[in-house]
PDB file of C-alpha atoms and ligand atoms in Angstrom:
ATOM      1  CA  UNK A 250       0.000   0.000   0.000  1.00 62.00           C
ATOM      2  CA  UNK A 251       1.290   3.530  -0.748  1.00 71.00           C
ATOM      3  CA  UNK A 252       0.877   6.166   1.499  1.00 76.00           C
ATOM      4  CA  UNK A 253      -1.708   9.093   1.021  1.00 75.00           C
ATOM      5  CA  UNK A 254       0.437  12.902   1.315  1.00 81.00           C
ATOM      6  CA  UNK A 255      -1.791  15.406   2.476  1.00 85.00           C
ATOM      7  CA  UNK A 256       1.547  17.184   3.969  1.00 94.00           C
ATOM      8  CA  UNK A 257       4.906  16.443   3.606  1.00 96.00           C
ATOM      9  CA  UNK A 258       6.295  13.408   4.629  1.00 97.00           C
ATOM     10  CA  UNK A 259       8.420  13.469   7.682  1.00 98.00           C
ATOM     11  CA  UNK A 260      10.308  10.239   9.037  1.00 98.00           C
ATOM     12  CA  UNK A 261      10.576   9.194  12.689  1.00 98.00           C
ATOM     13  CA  UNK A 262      12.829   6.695  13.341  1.00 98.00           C
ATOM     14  CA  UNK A 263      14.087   4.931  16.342  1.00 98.00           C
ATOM     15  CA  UNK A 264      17.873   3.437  15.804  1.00 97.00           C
ATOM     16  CA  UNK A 265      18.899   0.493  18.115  1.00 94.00           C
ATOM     17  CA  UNK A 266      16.996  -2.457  16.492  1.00 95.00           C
ATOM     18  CA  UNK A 267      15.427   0.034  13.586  1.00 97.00           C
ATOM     19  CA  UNK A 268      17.581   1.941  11.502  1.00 98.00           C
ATOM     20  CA  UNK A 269      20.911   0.604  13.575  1.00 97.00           C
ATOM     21  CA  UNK A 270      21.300  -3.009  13.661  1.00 96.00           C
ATOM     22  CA  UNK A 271      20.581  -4.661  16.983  1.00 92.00           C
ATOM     23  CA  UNK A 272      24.069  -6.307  17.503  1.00 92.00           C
ATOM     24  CA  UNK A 273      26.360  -4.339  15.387  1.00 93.00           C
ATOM     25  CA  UNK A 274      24.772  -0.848  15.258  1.00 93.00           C
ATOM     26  CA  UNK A 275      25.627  -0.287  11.245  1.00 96.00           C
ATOM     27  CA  UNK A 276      22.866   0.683   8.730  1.00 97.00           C
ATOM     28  CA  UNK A 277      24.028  -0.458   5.869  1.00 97.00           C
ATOM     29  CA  UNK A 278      21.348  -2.409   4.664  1.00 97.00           C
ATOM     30  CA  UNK A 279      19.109   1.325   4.504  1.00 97.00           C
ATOM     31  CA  UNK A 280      21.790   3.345   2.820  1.00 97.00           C
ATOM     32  CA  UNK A 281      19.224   2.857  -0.359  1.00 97.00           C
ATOM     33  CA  UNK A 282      16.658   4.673   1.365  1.00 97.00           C
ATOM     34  CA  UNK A 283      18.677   6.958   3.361  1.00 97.00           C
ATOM     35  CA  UNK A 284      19.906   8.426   0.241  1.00 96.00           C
ATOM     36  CA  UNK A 285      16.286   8.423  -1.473  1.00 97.00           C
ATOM     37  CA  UNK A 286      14.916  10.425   1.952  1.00 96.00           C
ATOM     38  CA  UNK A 287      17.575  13.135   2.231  1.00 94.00           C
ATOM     39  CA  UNK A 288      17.280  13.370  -2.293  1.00 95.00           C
ATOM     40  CA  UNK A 289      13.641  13.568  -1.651  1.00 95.00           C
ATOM     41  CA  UNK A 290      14.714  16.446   1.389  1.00 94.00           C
ATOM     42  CA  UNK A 291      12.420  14.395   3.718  1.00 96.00           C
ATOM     43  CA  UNK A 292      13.002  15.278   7.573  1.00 97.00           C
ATOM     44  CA  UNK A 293      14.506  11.975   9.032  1.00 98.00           C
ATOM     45  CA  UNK A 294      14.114  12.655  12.972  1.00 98.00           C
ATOM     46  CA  UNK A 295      15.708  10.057  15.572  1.00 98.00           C
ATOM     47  CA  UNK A 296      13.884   9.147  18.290  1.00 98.00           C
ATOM     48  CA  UNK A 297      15.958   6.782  20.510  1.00 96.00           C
ATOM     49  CA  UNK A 298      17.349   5.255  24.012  1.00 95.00           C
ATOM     50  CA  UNK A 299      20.332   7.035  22.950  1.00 96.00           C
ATOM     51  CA  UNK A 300      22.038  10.128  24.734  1.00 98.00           C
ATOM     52  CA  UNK A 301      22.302  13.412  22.508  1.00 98.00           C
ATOM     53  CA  UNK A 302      25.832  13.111  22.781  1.00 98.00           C
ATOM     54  CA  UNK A 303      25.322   9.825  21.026  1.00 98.00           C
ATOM     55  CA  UNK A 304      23.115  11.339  18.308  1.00 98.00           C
ATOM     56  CA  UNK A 305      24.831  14.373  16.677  1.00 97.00           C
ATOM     57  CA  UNK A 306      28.062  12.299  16.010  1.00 97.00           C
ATOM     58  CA  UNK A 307      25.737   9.848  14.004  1.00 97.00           C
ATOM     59  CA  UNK A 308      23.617  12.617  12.456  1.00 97.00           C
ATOM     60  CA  UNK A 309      26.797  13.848  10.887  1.00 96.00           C
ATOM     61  CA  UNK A 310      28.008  10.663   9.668  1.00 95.00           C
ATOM     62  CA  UNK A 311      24.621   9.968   7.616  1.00 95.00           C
ATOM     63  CA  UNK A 312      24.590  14.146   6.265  1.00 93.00           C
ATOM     64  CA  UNK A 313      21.460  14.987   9.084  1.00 94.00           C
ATOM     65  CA  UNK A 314      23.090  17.731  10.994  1.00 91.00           C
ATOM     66  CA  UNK A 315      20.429  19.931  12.801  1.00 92.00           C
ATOM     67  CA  UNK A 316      18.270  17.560  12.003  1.00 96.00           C
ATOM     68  CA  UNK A 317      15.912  17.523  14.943  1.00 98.00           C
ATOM     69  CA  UNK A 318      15.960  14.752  16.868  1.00 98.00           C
ATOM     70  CA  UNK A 319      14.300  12.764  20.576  1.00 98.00           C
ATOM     71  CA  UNK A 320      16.862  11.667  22.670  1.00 98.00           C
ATOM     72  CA  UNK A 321      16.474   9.627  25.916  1.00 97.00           C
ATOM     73  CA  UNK A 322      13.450   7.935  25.120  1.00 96.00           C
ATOM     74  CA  UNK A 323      11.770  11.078  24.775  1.00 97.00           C
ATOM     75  CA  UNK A 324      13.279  12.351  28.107  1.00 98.00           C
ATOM     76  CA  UNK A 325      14.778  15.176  25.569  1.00 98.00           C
ATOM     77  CA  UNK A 326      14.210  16.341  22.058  1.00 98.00           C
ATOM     78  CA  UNK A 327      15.850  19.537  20.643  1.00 98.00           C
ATOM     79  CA  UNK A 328      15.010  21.336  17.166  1.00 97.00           C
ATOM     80  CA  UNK A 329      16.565  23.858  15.656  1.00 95.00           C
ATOM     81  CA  UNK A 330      13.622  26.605  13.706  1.00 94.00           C
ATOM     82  CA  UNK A 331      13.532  29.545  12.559  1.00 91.00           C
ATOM     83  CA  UNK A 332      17.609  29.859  13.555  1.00 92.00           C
ATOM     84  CA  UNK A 333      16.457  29.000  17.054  1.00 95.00           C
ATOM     85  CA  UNK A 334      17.275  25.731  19.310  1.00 95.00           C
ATOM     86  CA  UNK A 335      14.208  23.965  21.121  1.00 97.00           C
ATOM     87  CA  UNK A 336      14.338  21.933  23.742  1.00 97.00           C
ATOM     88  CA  UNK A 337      11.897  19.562  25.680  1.00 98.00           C
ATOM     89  CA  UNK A 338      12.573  17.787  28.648  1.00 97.00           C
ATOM     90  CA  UNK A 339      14.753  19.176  31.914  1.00 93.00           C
ATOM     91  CA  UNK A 340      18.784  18.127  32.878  1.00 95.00           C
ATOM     92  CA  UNK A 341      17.701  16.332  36.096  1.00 95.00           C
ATOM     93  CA  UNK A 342      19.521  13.625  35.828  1.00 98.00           C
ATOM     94  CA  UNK A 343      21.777  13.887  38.975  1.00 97.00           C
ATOM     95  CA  UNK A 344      18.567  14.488  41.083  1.00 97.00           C
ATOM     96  CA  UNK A 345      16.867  11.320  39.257  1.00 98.00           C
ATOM     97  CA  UNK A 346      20.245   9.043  39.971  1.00 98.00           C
ATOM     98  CA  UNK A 347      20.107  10.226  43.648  1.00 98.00           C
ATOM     99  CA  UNK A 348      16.820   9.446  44.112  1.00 98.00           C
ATOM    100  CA  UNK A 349      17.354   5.855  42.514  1.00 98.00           C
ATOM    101  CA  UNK A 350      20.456   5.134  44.620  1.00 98.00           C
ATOM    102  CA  UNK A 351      17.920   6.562  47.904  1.00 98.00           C
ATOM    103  CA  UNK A 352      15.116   3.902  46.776  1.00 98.00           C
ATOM    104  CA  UNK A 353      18.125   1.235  46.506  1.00 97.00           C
ATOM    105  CA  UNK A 354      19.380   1.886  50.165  1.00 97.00           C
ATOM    106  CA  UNK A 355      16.227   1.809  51.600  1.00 97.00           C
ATOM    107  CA  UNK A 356      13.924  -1.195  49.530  1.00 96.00           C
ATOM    108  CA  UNK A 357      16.917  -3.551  48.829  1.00 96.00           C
ATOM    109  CA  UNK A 358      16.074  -3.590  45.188  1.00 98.00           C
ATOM    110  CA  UNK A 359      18.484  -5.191  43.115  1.00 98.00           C
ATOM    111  CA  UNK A 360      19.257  -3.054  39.900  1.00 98.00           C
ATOM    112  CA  UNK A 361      22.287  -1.679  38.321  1.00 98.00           C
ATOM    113  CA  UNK A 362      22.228   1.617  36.416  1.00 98.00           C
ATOM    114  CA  UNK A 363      24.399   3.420  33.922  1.00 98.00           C
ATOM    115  CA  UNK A 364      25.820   5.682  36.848  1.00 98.00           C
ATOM    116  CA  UNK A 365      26.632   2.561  38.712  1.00 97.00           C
ATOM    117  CA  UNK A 366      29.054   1.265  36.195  1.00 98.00           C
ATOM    118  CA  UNK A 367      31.969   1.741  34.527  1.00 98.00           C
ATOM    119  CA  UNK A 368      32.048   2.692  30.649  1.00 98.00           C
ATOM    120  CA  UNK A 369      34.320  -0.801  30.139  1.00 98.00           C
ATOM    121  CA  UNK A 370      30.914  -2.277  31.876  1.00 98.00           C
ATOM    122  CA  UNK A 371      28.370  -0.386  29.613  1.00 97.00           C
ATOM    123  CA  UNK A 372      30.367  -1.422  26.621  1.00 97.00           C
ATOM    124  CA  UNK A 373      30.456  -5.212  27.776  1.00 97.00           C
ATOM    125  CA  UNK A 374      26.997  -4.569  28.207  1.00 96.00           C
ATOM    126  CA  UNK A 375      26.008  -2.994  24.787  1.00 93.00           C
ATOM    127  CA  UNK A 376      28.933  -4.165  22.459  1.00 93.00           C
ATOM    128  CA  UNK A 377      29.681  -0.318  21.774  1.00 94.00           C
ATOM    129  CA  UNK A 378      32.998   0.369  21.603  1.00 96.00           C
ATOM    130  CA  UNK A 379      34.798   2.290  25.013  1.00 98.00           C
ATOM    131  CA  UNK A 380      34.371   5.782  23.244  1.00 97.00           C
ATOM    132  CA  UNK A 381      30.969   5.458  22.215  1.00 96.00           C
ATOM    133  CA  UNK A 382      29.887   3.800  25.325  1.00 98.00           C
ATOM    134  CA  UNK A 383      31.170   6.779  27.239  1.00 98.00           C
ATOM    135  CA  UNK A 384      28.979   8.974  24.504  1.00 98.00           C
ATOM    136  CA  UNK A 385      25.947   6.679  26.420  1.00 97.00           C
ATOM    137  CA  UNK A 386      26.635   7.766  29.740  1.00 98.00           C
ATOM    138  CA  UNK A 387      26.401  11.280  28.874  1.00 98.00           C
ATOM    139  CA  UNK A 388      22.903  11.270  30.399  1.00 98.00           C
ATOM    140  CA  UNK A 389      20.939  14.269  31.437  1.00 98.00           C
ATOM    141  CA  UNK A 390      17.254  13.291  31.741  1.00 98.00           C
ATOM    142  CA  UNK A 391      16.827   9.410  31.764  1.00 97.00           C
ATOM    143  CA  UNK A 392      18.732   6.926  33.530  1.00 98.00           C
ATOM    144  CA  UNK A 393      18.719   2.809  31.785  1.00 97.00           C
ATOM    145  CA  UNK A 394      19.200  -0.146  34.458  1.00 97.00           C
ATOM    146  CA  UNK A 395      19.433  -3.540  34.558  1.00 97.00           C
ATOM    147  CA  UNK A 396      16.942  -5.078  36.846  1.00 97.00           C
ATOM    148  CA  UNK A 397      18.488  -7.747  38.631  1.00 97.00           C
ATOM    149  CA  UNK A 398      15.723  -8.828  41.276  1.00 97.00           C
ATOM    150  CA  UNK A 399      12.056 -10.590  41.526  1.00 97.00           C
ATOM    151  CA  UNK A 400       9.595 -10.398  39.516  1.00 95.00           C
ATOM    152  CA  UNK A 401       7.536  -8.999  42.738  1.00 96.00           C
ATOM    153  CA  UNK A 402      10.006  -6.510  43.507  1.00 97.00           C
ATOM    154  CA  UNK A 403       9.860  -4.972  39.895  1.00 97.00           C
ATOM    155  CA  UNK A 404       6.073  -4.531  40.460  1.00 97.00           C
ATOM    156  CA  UNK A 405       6.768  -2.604  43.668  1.00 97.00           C
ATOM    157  CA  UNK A 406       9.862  -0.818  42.066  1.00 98.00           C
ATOM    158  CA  UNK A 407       7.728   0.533  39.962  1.00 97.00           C
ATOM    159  CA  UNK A 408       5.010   1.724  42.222  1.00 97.00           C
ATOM    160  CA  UNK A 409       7.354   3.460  44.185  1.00 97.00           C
ATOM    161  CA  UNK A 410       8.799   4.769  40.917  1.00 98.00           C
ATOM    162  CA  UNK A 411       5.324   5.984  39.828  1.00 98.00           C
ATOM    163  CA  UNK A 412       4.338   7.678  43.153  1.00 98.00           C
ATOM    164  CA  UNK A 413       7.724   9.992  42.560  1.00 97.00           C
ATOM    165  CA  UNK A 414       6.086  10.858  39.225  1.00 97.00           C
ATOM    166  CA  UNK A 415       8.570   8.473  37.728  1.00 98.00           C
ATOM    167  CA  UNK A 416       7.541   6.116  34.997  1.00 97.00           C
ATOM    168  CA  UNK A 417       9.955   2.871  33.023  1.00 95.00           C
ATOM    169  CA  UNK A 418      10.109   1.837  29.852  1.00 91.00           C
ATOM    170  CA  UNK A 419      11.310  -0.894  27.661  1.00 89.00           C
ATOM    171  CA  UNK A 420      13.708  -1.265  25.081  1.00 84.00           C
ATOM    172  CA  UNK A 421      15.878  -3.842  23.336  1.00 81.00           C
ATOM    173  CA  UNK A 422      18.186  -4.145  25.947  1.00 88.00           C
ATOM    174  CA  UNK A 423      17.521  -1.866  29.526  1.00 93.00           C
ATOM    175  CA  UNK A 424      14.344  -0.818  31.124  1.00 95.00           C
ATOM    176  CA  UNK A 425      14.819   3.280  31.417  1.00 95.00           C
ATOM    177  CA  UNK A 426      13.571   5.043  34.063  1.00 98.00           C
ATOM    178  CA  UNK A 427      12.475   8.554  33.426  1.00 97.00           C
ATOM    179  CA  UNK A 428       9.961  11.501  34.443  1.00 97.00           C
ATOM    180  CA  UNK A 429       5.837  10.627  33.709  1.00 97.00           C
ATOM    181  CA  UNK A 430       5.609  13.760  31.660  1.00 96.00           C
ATOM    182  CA  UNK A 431       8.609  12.172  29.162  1.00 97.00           C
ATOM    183  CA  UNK A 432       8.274   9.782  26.731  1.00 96.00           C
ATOM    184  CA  UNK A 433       8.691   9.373  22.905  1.00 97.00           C
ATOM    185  CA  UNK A 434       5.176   9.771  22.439  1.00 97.00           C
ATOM    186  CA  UNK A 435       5.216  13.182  23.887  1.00 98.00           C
ATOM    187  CA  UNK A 436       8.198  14.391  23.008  1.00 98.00           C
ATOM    188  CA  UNK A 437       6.875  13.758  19.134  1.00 98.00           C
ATOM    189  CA  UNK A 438       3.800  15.667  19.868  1.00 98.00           C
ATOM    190  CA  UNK A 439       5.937  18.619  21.548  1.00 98.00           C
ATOM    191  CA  UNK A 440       7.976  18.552  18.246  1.00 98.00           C
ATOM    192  CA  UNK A 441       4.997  18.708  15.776  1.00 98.00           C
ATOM    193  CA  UNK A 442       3.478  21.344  17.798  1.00 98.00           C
ATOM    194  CA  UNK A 443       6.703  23.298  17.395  1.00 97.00           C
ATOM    195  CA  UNK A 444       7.103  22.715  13.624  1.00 97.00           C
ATOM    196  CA  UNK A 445       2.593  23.403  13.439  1.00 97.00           C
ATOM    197  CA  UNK A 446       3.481  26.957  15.049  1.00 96.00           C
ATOM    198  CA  UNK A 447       6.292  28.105  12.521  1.00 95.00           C
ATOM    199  CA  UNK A 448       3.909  27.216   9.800  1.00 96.00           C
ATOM    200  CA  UNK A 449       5.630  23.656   9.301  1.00 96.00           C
ATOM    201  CA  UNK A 450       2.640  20.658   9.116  1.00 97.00           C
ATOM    202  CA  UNK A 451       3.582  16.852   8.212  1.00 97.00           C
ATOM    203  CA  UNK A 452       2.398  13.451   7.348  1.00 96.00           C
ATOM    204  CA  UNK A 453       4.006  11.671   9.461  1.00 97.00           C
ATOM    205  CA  UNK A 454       5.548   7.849   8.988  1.00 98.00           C
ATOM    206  CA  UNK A 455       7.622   6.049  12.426  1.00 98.00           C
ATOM    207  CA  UNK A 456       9.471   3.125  12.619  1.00 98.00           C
ATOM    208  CA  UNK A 457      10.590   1.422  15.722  1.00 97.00           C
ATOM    209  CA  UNK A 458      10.935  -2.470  17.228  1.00 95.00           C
ATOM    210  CA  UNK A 459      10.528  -1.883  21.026  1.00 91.00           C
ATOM    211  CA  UNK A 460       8.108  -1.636  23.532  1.00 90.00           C
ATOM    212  CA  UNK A 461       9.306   1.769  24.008  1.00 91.00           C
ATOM    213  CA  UNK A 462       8.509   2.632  20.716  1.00 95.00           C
ATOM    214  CA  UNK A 463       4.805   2.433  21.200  1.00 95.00           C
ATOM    215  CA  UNK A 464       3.396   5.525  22.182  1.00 95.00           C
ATOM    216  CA  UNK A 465       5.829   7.259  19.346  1.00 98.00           C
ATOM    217  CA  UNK A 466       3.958   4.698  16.729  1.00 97.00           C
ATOM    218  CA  UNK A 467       0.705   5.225  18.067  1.00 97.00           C
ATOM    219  CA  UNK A 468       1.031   9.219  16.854  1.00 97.00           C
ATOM    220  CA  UNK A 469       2.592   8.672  14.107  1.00 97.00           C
ATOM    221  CA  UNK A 470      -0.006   8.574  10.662  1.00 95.00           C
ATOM    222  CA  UNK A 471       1.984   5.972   9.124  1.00 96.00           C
ATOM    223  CA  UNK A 472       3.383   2.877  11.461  1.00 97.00           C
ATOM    224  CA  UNK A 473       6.093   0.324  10.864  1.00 97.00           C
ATOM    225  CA  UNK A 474       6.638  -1.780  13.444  1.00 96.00           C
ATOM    226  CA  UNK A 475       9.949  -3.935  13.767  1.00 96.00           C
ATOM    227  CA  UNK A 476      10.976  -7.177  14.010  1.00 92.00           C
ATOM    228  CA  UNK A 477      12.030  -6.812  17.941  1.00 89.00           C
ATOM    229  CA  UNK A 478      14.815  -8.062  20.363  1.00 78.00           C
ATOM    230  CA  UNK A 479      12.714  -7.086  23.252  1.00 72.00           C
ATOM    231  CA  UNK A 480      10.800  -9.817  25.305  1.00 73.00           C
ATOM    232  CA  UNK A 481       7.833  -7.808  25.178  1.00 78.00           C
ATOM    233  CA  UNK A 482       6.381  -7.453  21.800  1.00 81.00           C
ATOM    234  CA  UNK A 483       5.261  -4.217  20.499  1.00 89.00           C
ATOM    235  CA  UNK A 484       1.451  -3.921  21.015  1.00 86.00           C
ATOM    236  CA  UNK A 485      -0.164  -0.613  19.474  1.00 92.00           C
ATOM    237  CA  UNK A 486      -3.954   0.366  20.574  1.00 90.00           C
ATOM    238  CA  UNK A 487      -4.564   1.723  17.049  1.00 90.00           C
ATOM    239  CA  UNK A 488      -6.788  -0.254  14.783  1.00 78.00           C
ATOM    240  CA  UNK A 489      -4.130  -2.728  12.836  1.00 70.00           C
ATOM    241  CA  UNK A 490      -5.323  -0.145  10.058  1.00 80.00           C
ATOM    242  CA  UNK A 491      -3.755  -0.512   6.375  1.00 85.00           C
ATOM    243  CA  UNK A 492      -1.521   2.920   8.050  1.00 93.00           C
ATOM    244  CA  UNK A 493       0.232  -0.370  10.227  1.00 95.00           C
ATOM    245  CA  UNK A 494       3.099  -2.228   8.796  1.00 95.00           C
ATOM    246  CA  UNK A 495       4.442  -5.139  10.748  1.00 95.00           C
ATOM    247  CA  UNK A 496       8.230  -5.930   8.954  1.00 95.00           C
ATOM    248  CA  UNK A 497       8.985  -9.378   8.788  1.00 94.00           C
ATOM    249  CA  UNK A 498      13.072  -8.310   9.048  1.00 95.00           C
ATOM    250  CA  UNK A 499      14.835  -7.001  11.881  1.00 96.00           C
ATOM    251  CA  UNK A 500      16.591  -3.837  12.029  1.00 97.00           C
ATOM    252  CA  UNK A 501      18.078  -1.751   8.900  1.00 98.00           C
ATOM    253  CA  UNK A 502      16.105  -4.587   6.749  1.00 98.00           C
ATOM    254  CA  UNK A 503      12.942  -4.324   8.198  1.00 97.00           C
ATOM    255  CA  UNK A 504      13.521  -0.633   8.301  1.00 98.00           C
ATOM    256  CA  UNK A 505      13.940  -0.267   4.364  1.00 98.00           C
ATOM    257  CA  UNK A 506      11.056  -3.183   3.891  1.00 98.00           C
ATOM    258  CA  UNK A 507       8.614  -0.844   5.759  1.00 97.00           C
ATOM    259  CA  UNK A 508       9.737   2.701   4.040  1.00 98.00           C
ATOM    260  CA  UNK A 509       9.331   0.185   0.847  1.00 97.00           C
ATOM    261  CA  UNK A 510       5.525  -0.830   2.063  1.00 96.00           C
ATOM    262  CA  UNK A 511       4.403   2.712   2.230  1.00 96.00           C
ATOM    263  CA  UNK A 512       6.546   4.579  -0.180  1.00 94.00           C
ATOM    264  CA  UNK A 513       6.942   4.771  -3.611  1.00 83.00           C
TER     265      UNK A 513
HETATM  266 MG1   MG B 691      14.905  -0.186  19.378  1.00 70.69          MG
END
């Protein structure tokens, strides 16, 4: 099925798992479409797990500088418009790590975040390399853990979580702890309400494979949803409408086989 344009088309993507592949983080395999989407001058907007500091380095290597983009899981998103920088989403994330090592101290929950470990850790961890894993740790609004206890003390970590108007999510390889009023969903809408008030409207078309991508695909006009590392599959509320693509391919495959559903 080919997509209907009422507006130009904008792509949301996330990368681990989507665009990046899950184990080696290239994109080869979408370099076709890359190419087509930036000769086409489509807006190609990440919306990932990853830090900002992670994000501009790759932006430059595929030609998107200021490109906007979500970072965090939506804890931050920055555009640039009209010459000026946006941002969404507050640098809390000393206050947030404090308060997790607090709840640790005082429940006994088992869990091990990124300011717990050592970049040599978060690169065993991710299979980044020691330079880009330290690129990860720049954090400022989220924090990603490893949860390393019961099932019935996740429940109640996540109670306790939500009563300090905290909320997790999942994604292909941490859970990622981060304020209620964050999220990729709503850091899309904050970005589309930036672009609607400079005059800027699009027809919209995500891609993602994680749990955490759900509320982003659930905005989005056009969904593709991922072949997924997660353990939790990605369940959307919309109607599985002809606008929802499920790829059969994981990562940069089932990336381009989902642009290649909907686009011409
Ligand atoms: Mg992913």
């Amino acid at each position: 099925m080919v997509m209907t344009l009422s507006h130009p088309l904008m792509v949301v993507t996330d990368l681990d798992g989507s665009l990046l592949d899950h184990h080696t983080y290239r994109w080869d395999n979408a370099l076709s479409w890359l190419d087509r989407l930036r000769a086409r001058e489509v807006p190609l907007v990440f919306c990932s797990s990853k830090t900002a500091a992670e994000i501009r380095p790759l932006q430059a290597e595929m030609g998107l500088e200021d490109a906007p983009f979500i970072a965090e899981n939506g804890a931050r998103a920055s555009c640039l418009l009209d010459g000026e920088r946006r941002e969404f989403g507050q640098p809390n994330y000393g206050a947030l790590c404090a308060f997790l090592r607090q709840l640790r101290a005082d429940s006994g929950f088992r869990f091990t975040g990124f300011a717990d470990a050592t970049a040599q850790q978060v690169a065993d961890w991710t299979g980044l390399s020691l330079a880009n894993a330290r690129l990860a740790m720049q954090r400022e609004a989220a924090e990603s853990l490893i949860w390393r206890d019961s099932e019935a003390h996740f429940a109640a970590f996540r109670q306790r979580l939500q009563q300090a108007g905290l909320q997790l999510t999942e994604g292909g390889r941490f859970w990622h702890v981060m304020p209620q009023e964050a999220g990729k969903g709503l850091a899309l809408a904050w970005m589309l309400r930036e672009f609607a008030m400079a005059g800027q409207t699009f027809t919209t078309l995500g891609l993602g494979d994680g749990p955490n991508d759900a509320p982003m695909l659930e905005l989005v006009d056009y969904a593709v949803v991922i072949k997924g590392h997660s353990k939790t599959p990605v369940t959307l509320m919309r109607d599985a409408s002809s606008r929802v693509y499920y790829a059969t391919a994981p990562g940069p495959t089932g990336w381009s086989e989902g642009l290649s559903h909907f686009l011409l």
